mmCIF file of C-alpha atoms and ligand atoms in Angstrom:
data_model
loop_
_atom_site.group_PDB
_atom_site.id
_atom_site.type_symbol
_atom_site.label_atom_id
_atom_site.label_comp_id
_atom_site.label_asym_id
_atom_site.label_seq_id
_atom_site.Cartn_x
_atom_site.Cartn_y
_atom_site.Cartn_z
ATOM 1 C CA UNK A 1 0.921 -19.053 1.826
ATOM 2 C CA UNK A 2 2.666 -16.058 0.286
ATOM 3 C CA UNK A 3 4.475 -14.150 2.672
ATOM 4 C CA UNK A 4 3.710 -10.314 1.837
ATOM 5 C CA UNK A 5 6.942 -8.298 0.444
ATOM 6 C CA UNK A 6 6.190 -4.859 1.477
ATOM 7 C CA UNK A 7 4.757 -4.311 4.987
ATOM 8 C CA UNK A 8 3.477 -1.114 4.081
ATOM 9 C CA UNK A 9 0.024 0.567 4.989
ATOM 10 C CA UNK A 10 -2.676 3.043 4.545
ATOM 11 C CA UNK A 11 -5.830 4.522 6.864
ATOM 12 C CA UNK A 12 -7.748 6.947 5.087
ATOM 13 C CA UNK A 13 -9.264 9.165 7.851
ATOM 14 C CA UNK A 14 -6.411 7.890 10.779
ATOM 15 C CA UNK A 15 -7.064 11.654 11.527
ATOM 16 C CA UNK A 16 -8.773 10.406 14.634
ATOM 17 C CA UNK A 17 -11.364 8.294 16.199
ATOM 18 C CA UNK A 18 -11.592 4.134 14.149
ATOM 19 C CA UNK A 19 -8.764 5.551 11.886
ATOM 20 C CA UNK A 20 -6.241 6.921 14.114
ATOM 21 C CA UNK A 21 -7.009 3.636 16.123
ATOM 22 C CA UNK A 22 -6.450 1.407 13.285
ATOM 23 C CA UNK A 23 -3.282 3.044 12.568
ATOM 24 C CA UNK A 24 -2.029 2.670 15.510
ATOM 25 C CA UNK A 25 -2.351 -1.132 15.746
ATOM 26 C CA UNK A 26 -1.063 -1.574 12.392
ATOM 27 C CA UNK A 27 1.936 0.266 13.977
ATOM 28 C CA UNK A 28 2.123 -2.590 16.968
ATOM 29 C CA UNK A 29 1.630 -5.417 13.921
ATOM 30 C CA UNK A 30 5.521 -4.270 12.565
ATOM 31 C CA UNK A 31 3.049 -2.164 9.729
ATOM 32 C CA UNK A 32 4.471 0.876 8.128
ATOM 33 C CA UNK A 33 1.584 3.732 8.204
ATOM 34 C CA UNK A 34 0.340 5.776 5.340
ATOM 35 C CA UNK A 35 -1.750 8.249 7.444
ATOM 36 C CA UNK A 36 -4.429 10.082 5.592
ATOM 37 C CA UNK A 37 -6.826 12.536 6.593
ATOM 38 C CA UNK A 38 -7.474 16.007 5.482
ATOM 39 C CA UNK A 39 -6.602 16.869 9.536
ATOM 40 C CA UNK A 40 -2.822 17.962 8.248
ATOM 41 C CA UNK A 41 -1.963 19.097 12.346
ATOM 42 C CA UNK A 42 -4.193 15.104 13.070
ATOM 43 C CA UNK A 43 -1.661 12.636 10.837
ATOM 44 C CA UNK A 44 1.301 14.550 10.976
ATOM 45 C CA UNK A 45 0.900 14.232 15.526
ATOM 46 C CA UNK A 46 -0.379 11.104 14.110
ATOM 47 C CA UNK A 47 2.468 10.280 12.583
ATOM 48 C CA UNK A 48 5.245 11.369 15.157
ATOM 49 C CA UNK A 49 3.390 9.063 18.015
ATOM 50 C CA UNK A 50 3.636 5.890 16.252
ATOM 51 C CA UNK A 51 7.761 7.141 15.114
ATOM 52 C CA UNK A 52 8.537 7.762 18.455
ATOM 53 C CA UNK A 53 7.320 4.706 19.448
ATOM 54 C CA UNK A 54 9.277 2.826 17.298
ATOM 55 C CA UNK A 55 7.110 2.524 14.097
ATOM 56 C CA UNK A 56 7.807 4.207 10.720
ATOM 57 C CA UNK A 57 5.339 6.573 9.808
ATOM 58 C CA UNK A 58 3.705 9.018 8.069
ATOM 59 C CA UNK A 59 1.770 11.239 7.658
ATOM 60 C CA UNK A 60 -0.341 13.503 3.986
ATOM 61 C CA UNK A 61 -3.136 15.901 3.864
ATOM 62 C CA UNK A 62 -5.393 15.404 1.376
ATOM 63 C CA UNK A 63 -9.415 14.957 0.546
ATOM 64 C CA UNK A 64 -9.901 11.590 -0.550
ATOM 65 C CA UNK A 65 -12.882 12.559 -3.133
ATOM 66 C CA UNK A 66 -10.035 14.593 -5.234
ATOM 67 C CA UNK A 67 -8.336 12.241 -7.590
ATOM 68 C CA UNK A 68 -5.045 14.693 -8.025
ATOM 69 C CA UNK A 69 -4.533 14.544 -4.330
ATOM 70 C CA UNK A 70 -5.051 10.505 -4.162
ATOM 71 C CA UNK A 71 -2.691 10.112 -6.144
ATOM 72 C CA UNK A 72 0.264 12.413 -4.527
ATOM 73 C CA UNK A 73 -0.858 11.316 -1.373
ATOM 74 C CA UNK A 74 -0.825 7.093 -2.619
ATOM 75 C CA UNK A 75 2.476 7.558 -4.460
ATOM 76 C CA UNK A 76 4.218 9.565 -1.613
ATOM 77 C CA UNK A 77 3.662 7.536 0.562
ATOM 78 C CA UNK A 78 5.269 4.758 -2.059
ATOM 79 C CA UNK A 79 7.964 6.426 -2.786
ATOM 80 C CA UNK A 80 8.805 8.085 1.741
ATOM 81 C CA UNK A 81 7.546 4.107 3.424
ATOM 82 C CA UNK A 82 7.652 1.231 0.511
ATOM 83 C CA UNK A 83 4.618 0.298 -2.174
ATOM 84 C CA UNK A 84 1.468 0.033 0.495
ATOM 85 C CA UNK A 85 -0.409 -3.529 -0.012
ATOM 86 C CA UNK A 86 -2.653 -2.189 3.004
ATOM 87 C CA UNK A 87 -5.450 -0.277 2.553
ATOM 88 C CA UNK A 88 -7.900 1.050 5.038
ATOM 89 C CA UNK A 89 -10.843 2.862 3.151
ATOM 90 C CA UNK A 90 -12.468 4.756 6.150
ATOM 91 C CA UNK A 91 -12.326 7.591 5.733
ATOM 92 C CA UNK A 92 -15.823 9.482 6.745
ATOM 93 C CA UNK A 93 -18.120 12.045 6.901
ATOM 94 C CA UNK A 94 -22.337 12.415 7.674
ATOM 95 C CA UNK A 95 -24.528 15.110 6.741
ATOM 96 C CA UNK A 96 -27.866 13.704 8.485
ATOM 97 C CA UNK A 97 -31.576 14.549 7.224
ATOM 98 C CA UNK A 98 -34.995 12.964 6.526
ATOM 99 C CA UNK A 99 -35.140 12.688 4.000
ATOM 100 C CA UNK A 100 -37.294 16.030 2.049
ATOM 101 C CA UNK A 101 -35.190 17.872 3.801
ATOM 102 C CA UNK A 102 -31.955 16.803 2.531
ATOM 103 C CA UNK A 103 -29.883 18.762 0.047
ATOM 104 C CA UNK A 104 -28.649 18.339 -2.544
ATOM 105 C CA UNK A 105 -25.256 18.604 -1.241
ATOM 106 C CA UNK A 106 -25.511 16.621 1.095
ATOM 107 C CA UNK A 107 -25.862 13.758 -0.909
ATOM 108 C CA UNK A 108 -23.309 14.697 -3.072
ATOM 109 C CA UNK A 109 -20.129 15.338 -0.435
ATOM 110 C CA UNK A 110 -21.217 11.991 1.605
ATOM 111 C CA UNK A 111 -21.102 9.406 -1.624
ATOM 112 C CA UNK A 112 -18.108 12.143 -2.602
ATOM 113 C CA UNK A 113 -16.530 10.827 0.753
ATOM 114 C CA UNK A 114 -17.365 7.664 0.432
ATOM 115 C CA UNK A 115 -18.087 6.034 -2.482
ATOM 116 C CA UNK A 116 -15.928 8.463 -5.065
ATOM 117 C CA UNK A 117 -13.660 7.764 -2.137
ATOM 118 C CA UNK A 118 -13.109 4.901 -1.919
ATOM 119 C CA UNK A 119 -12.479 3.867 -5.849
ATOM 120 C CA UNK A 120 -10.076 6.444 -5.512
ATOM 121 C CA UNK A 121 -8.099 5.637 -3.096
ATOM 122 C CA UNK A 122 -8.463 1.220 -4.071
ATOM 123 C CA UNK A 123 -7.605 2.650 -7.652
ATOM 124 C CA UNK A 124 -4.744 4.348 -6.726
ATOM 125 C CA UNK A 125 -3.015 1.990 -4.433
ATOM 126 C CA UNK A 126 -4.098 -1.586 -6.315
ATOM 127 C CA UNK A 127 -1.499 -1.096 -8.458
ATOM 128 C CA UNK A 128 1.621 -1.223 -5.899
ATOM 129 C CA UNK A 129 -0.700 -4.243 -4.275
ATOM 130 C CA UNK A 130 -1.050 -6.306 -7.745
ATOM 131 C CA UNK A 131 3.066 -5.658 -8.745
ATOM 132 C CA UNK A 132 3.975 -6.543 -4.893
ATOM 133 C CA UNK A 133 1.360 -9.905 -5.866
ATOM 134 C CA UNK A 134 -0.063 -9.449 -2.557
ATOM 135 C CA UNK A 135 -3.014 -6.963 -0.853
ATOM 136 C CA UNK A 136 -5.657 -6.128 1.714
ATOM 137 C CA UNK A 137 -7.923 -4.515 0.998
ATOM 138 C CA UNK A 138 -10.366 -3.396 4.067
ATOM 139 C CA UNK A 139 -13.748 -1.124 3.927
ATOM 140 C CA UNK A 140 -15.794 0.705 6.215
ATOM 141 C CA UNK A 141 -18.920 0.512 6.374
ATOM 142 C CA UNK A 142 -22.214 0.581 9.402
ATOM 143 C CA UNK A 143 -24.314 -1.151 9.622
ATOM 144 C CA UNK A 144 -26.856 1.024 8.531
ATOM 145 C CA UNK A 145 -26.521 0.378 4.935
ATOM 146 C CA UNK A 146 -29.027 -1.915 6.377
ATOM 147 C CA UNK A 147 -31.156 1.370 6.520
ATOM 148 C CA UNK A 148 -31.270 4.266 9.146
ATOM 149 C CA UNK A 149 -33.673 7.097 9.776
ATOM 150 C CA UNK A 150 -32.117 10.806 8.757
ATOM 151 C CA UNK A 151 -29.731 9.001 7.013
ATOM 152 C CA UNK A 152 -30.722 7.774 2.958
ATOM 153 C CA UNK A 153 -26.779 8.959 1.841
ATOM 154 C CA UNK A 154 -25.218 7.815 4.408
ATOM 155 C CA UNK A 155 -26.519 4.409 4.670
ATOM 156 C CA UNK A 156 -26.651 3.924 0.189
ATOM 157 C CA UNK A 157 -23.316 5.330 0.833
ATOM 158 C CA UNK A 158 -21.958 2.160 3.502
ATOM 159 C CA UNK A 159 -24.370 -0.411 1.395
ATOM 160 C CA UNK A 160 -23.365 0.817 -2.000
ATOM 161 C CA UNK A 161 -19.970 0.098 -0.251
ATOM 162 C CA UNK A 162 -20.336 -3.535 0.403
ATOM 163 C CA UNK A 163 -21.667 -3.736 -3.906
ATOM 164 C CA UNK A 164 -18.443 -2.820 -4.021
ATOM 165 C CA UNK A 165 -16.143 -5.341 -2.253
ATOM 166 C CA UNK A 166 -17.372 -7.224 -3.369
ATOM 167 C CA UNK A 167 -17.043 -6.499 -6.351
ATOM 168 C CA UNK A 168 -13.011 -5.600 -4.929
ATOM 169 C CA UNK A 169 -12.419 -9.335 -4.000
ATOM 170 C CA UNK A 170 -13.927 -10.908 -7.139
ATOM 171 C CA UNK A 171 -11.978 -8.907 -9.845
ATOM 172 C CA UNK A 172 -8.599 -8.885 -7.358
ATOM 173 C CA UNK A 173 -8.882 -12.184 -6.120
ATOM 174 C CA UNK A 174 -6.296 -13.477 -8.988
ATOM 175 C CA UNK A 175 -3.741 -11.531 -7.340
ATOM 176 C CA UNK A 176 -3.589 -12.490 -3.669
ATOM 177 C CA UNK A 177 -5.631 -9.519 -3.096
ATOM 178 C CA UNK A 178 -8.465 -9.531 0.130
ATOM 179 C CA UNK A 179 -11.190 -7.118 -0.132
ATOM 180 C CA UNK A 180 -13.398 -7.268 2.915
ATOM 181 C CA UNK A 181 -15.713 -5.021 3.831
ATOM 182 C CA UNK A 182 -15.978 -4.280 8.061
ATOM 183 C CA UNK A 183 -19.309 -2.745 9.384
ATOM 184 C CA UNK A 184 -19.480 -1.028 13.061
ATOM 185 C CA UNK A 185 -22.289 -0.613 15.397
ATOM 186 C CA UNK A 186 -22.717 2.103 17.398
ATOM 187 C CA UNK A 187 -18.382 2.935 17.910
ATOM 188 C CA UNK A 188 -17.782 5.799 20.411
ATOM 189 C CA UNK A 189 -15.675 8.562 18.274
ATOM 190 C CA UNK A 190 -16.525 12.437 17.600
ATOM 191 C CA UNK A 191 -18.770 11.151 14.943
ATOM 192 C CA UNK A 192 -21.698 9.395 17.968
ATOM 193 C CA UNK A 193 -20.359 12.871 19.655
ATOM 194 C CA UNK A 194 -21.705 14.546 17.227
ATOM 195 C CA UNK A 195 -25.728 13.418 16.247
ATOM 196 C CA UNK A 196 -25.899 12.821 20.383
ATOM 197 C CA UNK A 197 -25.554 17.228 19.872
ATOM 198 C CA UNK A 198 -27.824 17.126 16.861
ATOM 199 C CA UNK A 199 -30.337 15.281 18.696
ATOM 200 C CA UNK A 200 -29.772 17.834 21.503
ATOM 201 C CA UNK A 201 -28.657 15.106 24.314
ATOM 202 C CA UNK A 202 -25.298 14.338 26.355
ATOM 203 C CA UNK A 203 -22.999 11.381 25.146
ATOM 204 C CA UNK A 204 -22.886 10.136 27.911
ATOM 205 C CA UNK A 205 -26.967 9.640 28.404
ATOM 206 C CA UNK A 206 -26.234 8.423 24.520
ATOM 207 C CA UNK A 207 -24.194 6.062 25.322
ATOM 208 C CA UNK A 208 -26.250 4.601 27.936
ATOM 209 C CA UNK A 209 -29.389 4.254 26.221
ATOM 210 C CA UNK A 210 -27.064 3.403 22.703
ATOM 211 C CA UNK A 211 -25.787 0.265 25.496
ATOM 212 C CA UNK A 212 -29.130 -0.803 26.401
ATOM 213 C CA UNK A 213 -30.262 -2.082 23.014
ATOM 214 C CA UNK A 214 -26.597 -3.659 22.147
ATOM 215 C CA UNK A 215 -26.910 -7.211 23.315
ATOM 216 C CA UNK A 216 -23.757 -6.586 24.711
ATOM 217 C CA UNK A 217 -25.127 -3.615 26.776
ATOM 218 C CA UNK A 218 -22.060 -2.204 25.657
ATOM 219 C CA UNK A 219 -20.934 0.854 23.054
ATOM 220 C CA UNK A 220 -18.300 -0.309 20.831
ATOM 221 C CA UNK A 221 -14.794 1.233 20.514
ATOM 222 C CA UNK A 222 -13.104 2.293 18.297
ATOM 223 C CA UNK A 223 -11.138 -0.885 18.835
ATOM 224 C CA UNK A 224 -13.403 -3.166 18.578
ATOM 225 C CA UNK A 225 -12.850 -2.369 15.103
ATOM 226 C CA UNK A 226 -8.891 -1.834 14.624
ATOM 227 C CA UNK A 227 -8.684 -6.082 16.370
ATOM 228 C CA UNK A 228 -10.960 -7.092 13.256
ATOM 229 C CA UNK A 229 -8.445 -4.917 10.832
ATOM 230 C CA UNK A 230 -5.520 -6.274 12.190
ATOM 231 C CA UNK A 231 -6.598 -9.966 12.068
ATOM 232 C CA UNK A 232 -8.528 -9.523 8.460
ATOM 233 C CA UNK A 233 -4.771 -7.887 6.835
ATOM 234 C CA UNK A 234 -3.089 -10.544 8.566
ATOM 235 C CA UNK A 235 -1.116 -13.540 6.305
ATOM 236 C CA UNK A 236 -4.003 -15.602 8.045
ATOM 237 C CA UNK A 237 -6.295 -14.075 6.476
ATOM 238 C CA UNK A 238 -5.702 -14.913 2.906
ATOM 239 C CA UNK A 239 -8.757 -16.638 2.452
ATOM 240 C CA UNK A 240 -11.335 -14.518 3.645
ATOM 241 C CA UNK A 241 -12.304 -12.356 0.761
ATOM 242 C CA UNK A 242 -15.628 -11.077 0.129
ATOM 243 C CA UNK A 243 -16.927 -10.710 3.432
ATOM 244 C CA UNK A 244 -19.327 -7.875 5.568
ATOM 245 C CA UNK A 245 -18.576 -8.776 9.299
ATOM 246 C CA UNK A 246 -20.611 -7.212 11.649
ATOM 247 C CA UNK A 247 -19.025 -5.580 14.133
ATOM 248 C CA UNK A 248 -22.410 -4.849 16.688
ATOM 249 C CA UNK A 249 -21.946 -5.419 19.372
ATOM 250 C CA UNK A 250 -25.125 -8.329 18.274
ATOM 251 C CA UNK A 251 -26.514 -9.864 15.233
ATOM 252 C CA UNK A 252 -27.399 -7.439 12.030
ATOM 253 C CA UNK A 253 -29.090 -9.293 8.963
HETATM 254 P P1 NAP B 1 -15.012 10.792 12.759
HETATM 255 O O1 NAP B 1 -14.337 11.170 13.981
HETATM 256 O O2 NAP B 1 -15.571 11.072 12.722
HETATM 257 O O3 NAP B 1 -13.290 10.401 11.335
HETATM 258 C C1 NAP B 1 -13.112 10.979 10.860
HETATM 259 C C2 NAP B 1 -12.347 10.760 9.882
HETATM 260 O O4 NAP B 1 -12.481 11.151 8.686
HETATM 261 C C3 NAP B 1 -11.787 12.724 10.466
HETATM 262 O O5 NAP B 1 -10.565 11.798 10.409
HETATM 263 C C4 NAP B 1 -11.895 13.259 9.496
HETATM 264 O O6 NAP B 1 -11.012 14.029 8.796
HETATM 265 C C5 NAP B 1 -11.502 12.464 8.385
HETATM 266 N N1 NAP B 1 -12.068 12.799 6.914
HETATM 267 C C6 NAP B 1 -13.468 13.378 6.363
HETATM 268 N N2 NAP B 1 -14.004 13.487 5.165
HETATM 269 C C7 NAP B 1 -11.819 12.665 5.080
HETATM 270 C C8 NAP B 1 -11.703 13.321 3.457
HETATM 271 N N3 NAP B 1 -12.381 13.847 2.450
HETATM 272 N N4 NAP B 1 -10.773 13.141 2.958
HETATM 273 C C9 NAP B 1 -9.868 12.308 4.110
HETATM 274 N N5 NAP B 1 -10.051 12.496 5.024
HETATM 275 C C10 NAP B 1 -11.260 12.583 6.069
HETATM 276 O O7 NAP B 1 -15.373 9.360 12.723
HETATM 277 P P2 NAP B 1 -15.125 7.349 12.614
HETATM 278 O O8 NAP B 1 -16.317 7.465 13.917
HETATM 279 O O9 NAP B 1 -13.862 7.281 13.753
HETATM 280 O O10 NAP B 1 -15.691 6.861 11.733
HETATM 281 C C11 NAP B 1 -14.759 6.191 10.885
HETATM 282 C C12 NAP B 1 -15.316 5.109 9.832
HETATM 283 O O11 NAP B 1 -16.122 4.666 10.417
HETATM 284 C C13 NAP B 1 -16.261 6.421 8.841
HETATM 285 O O12 NAP B 1 -16.404 5.630 7.392
HETATM 286 C C14 NAP B 1 -17.739 5.901 9.267
HETATM 287 O O13 NAP B 1 -18.754 6.141 8.276
HETATM 288 C C15 NAP B 1 -17.376 5.138 9.561
HETATM 289 N N6 NAP B 1 -18.149 4.400 10.537
HETATM 290 C C16 NAP B 1 -18.465 4.659 12.176
HETATM 291 C C17 NAP B 1 -19.461 4.583 13.415
HETATM 292 C C18 NAP B 1 -18.474 4.699 14.402
HETATM 293 O O14 NAP B 1 -20.327 3.887 15.787
HETATM 294 N N7 NAP B 1 -18.469 5.550 14.379
HETATM 295 C C19 NAP B 1 -20.286 3.500 12.303
HETATM 296 C C20 NAP B 1 -20.419 2.458 12.064
HETATM 297 C C21 NAP B 1 -19.291 3.192 10.281
HETATM 298 P P3 NAP B 1 -11.326 15.546 9.911
HETATM 299 O O15 NAP B 1 -11.105 15.436 10.567
HETATM 300 O O16 NAP B 1 -10.325 16.714 9.280
HETATM 301 O O17 NAP B 1 -12.902 15.905 9.595
#
């Protein structure tokens, strides 16, 4: 097995929620971590916390759908921490509405952040991975990829990320790079809290109702996703590539 020459990870959308939990876990596992997010203060603070805990980290603000900002952010992480060999494409937004009410902007911004953002980030980081002859890419899909009322934009983006992941696995495998997708079900974060608010429900009641539909009878926590991400970027996961793993407390098709 080839050892990674550079243990540097980039996590997008690391300002809060799942991204923040993944960044903290990878730092605890010994990776230097570039925390990237729209929210400059959140990632600055996140990086300071990881550094105070004995890790190496840098916070960089960017919009993942902007090619120039992506190139600049990846170059900064490479300069300050070393060449990135792990990429977690996690930044995400929702702009839910039924098809007949969905605006062009709702469509474009969701596709732009999830699909264009993951494409731009991966294109920028892959050159470091291929130079190092080792890499791990993890893309955040969703159970919504299987279809979800009110999310024609988001479900298309999350299904698109599954095809994106499989193609990355095929193209980059010979360079020692794997690509996999994690498809979470209900995870308690600001994103699901916003959904509760949109449907006029108290978040605790919303979570309780969701848990009743989930075989393990609880909703997910960001750590449930961080646990799998930590495994997928590990040395031992090197023969797993092009997979979509549902993390939803039960089976999904
Ligand atoms: P969250 O709490 O809303 O956090 C998303 C993060 O992404 C925020 O910090 C946000 O920055 C950042 N972001 C949004 N647009 C960005 C952009 N253009 N450039 C850079 N950063 C951007 O969401 P989450 O629940 O942790 O979700 C993380 C990922 O998991 C997403 O891809 C989501 O679709 C996926 N997922 C979540 C669930 C769930 O139940 N929560 C289920 C399935 C899949 P700001 O703070 O500045 O807005």
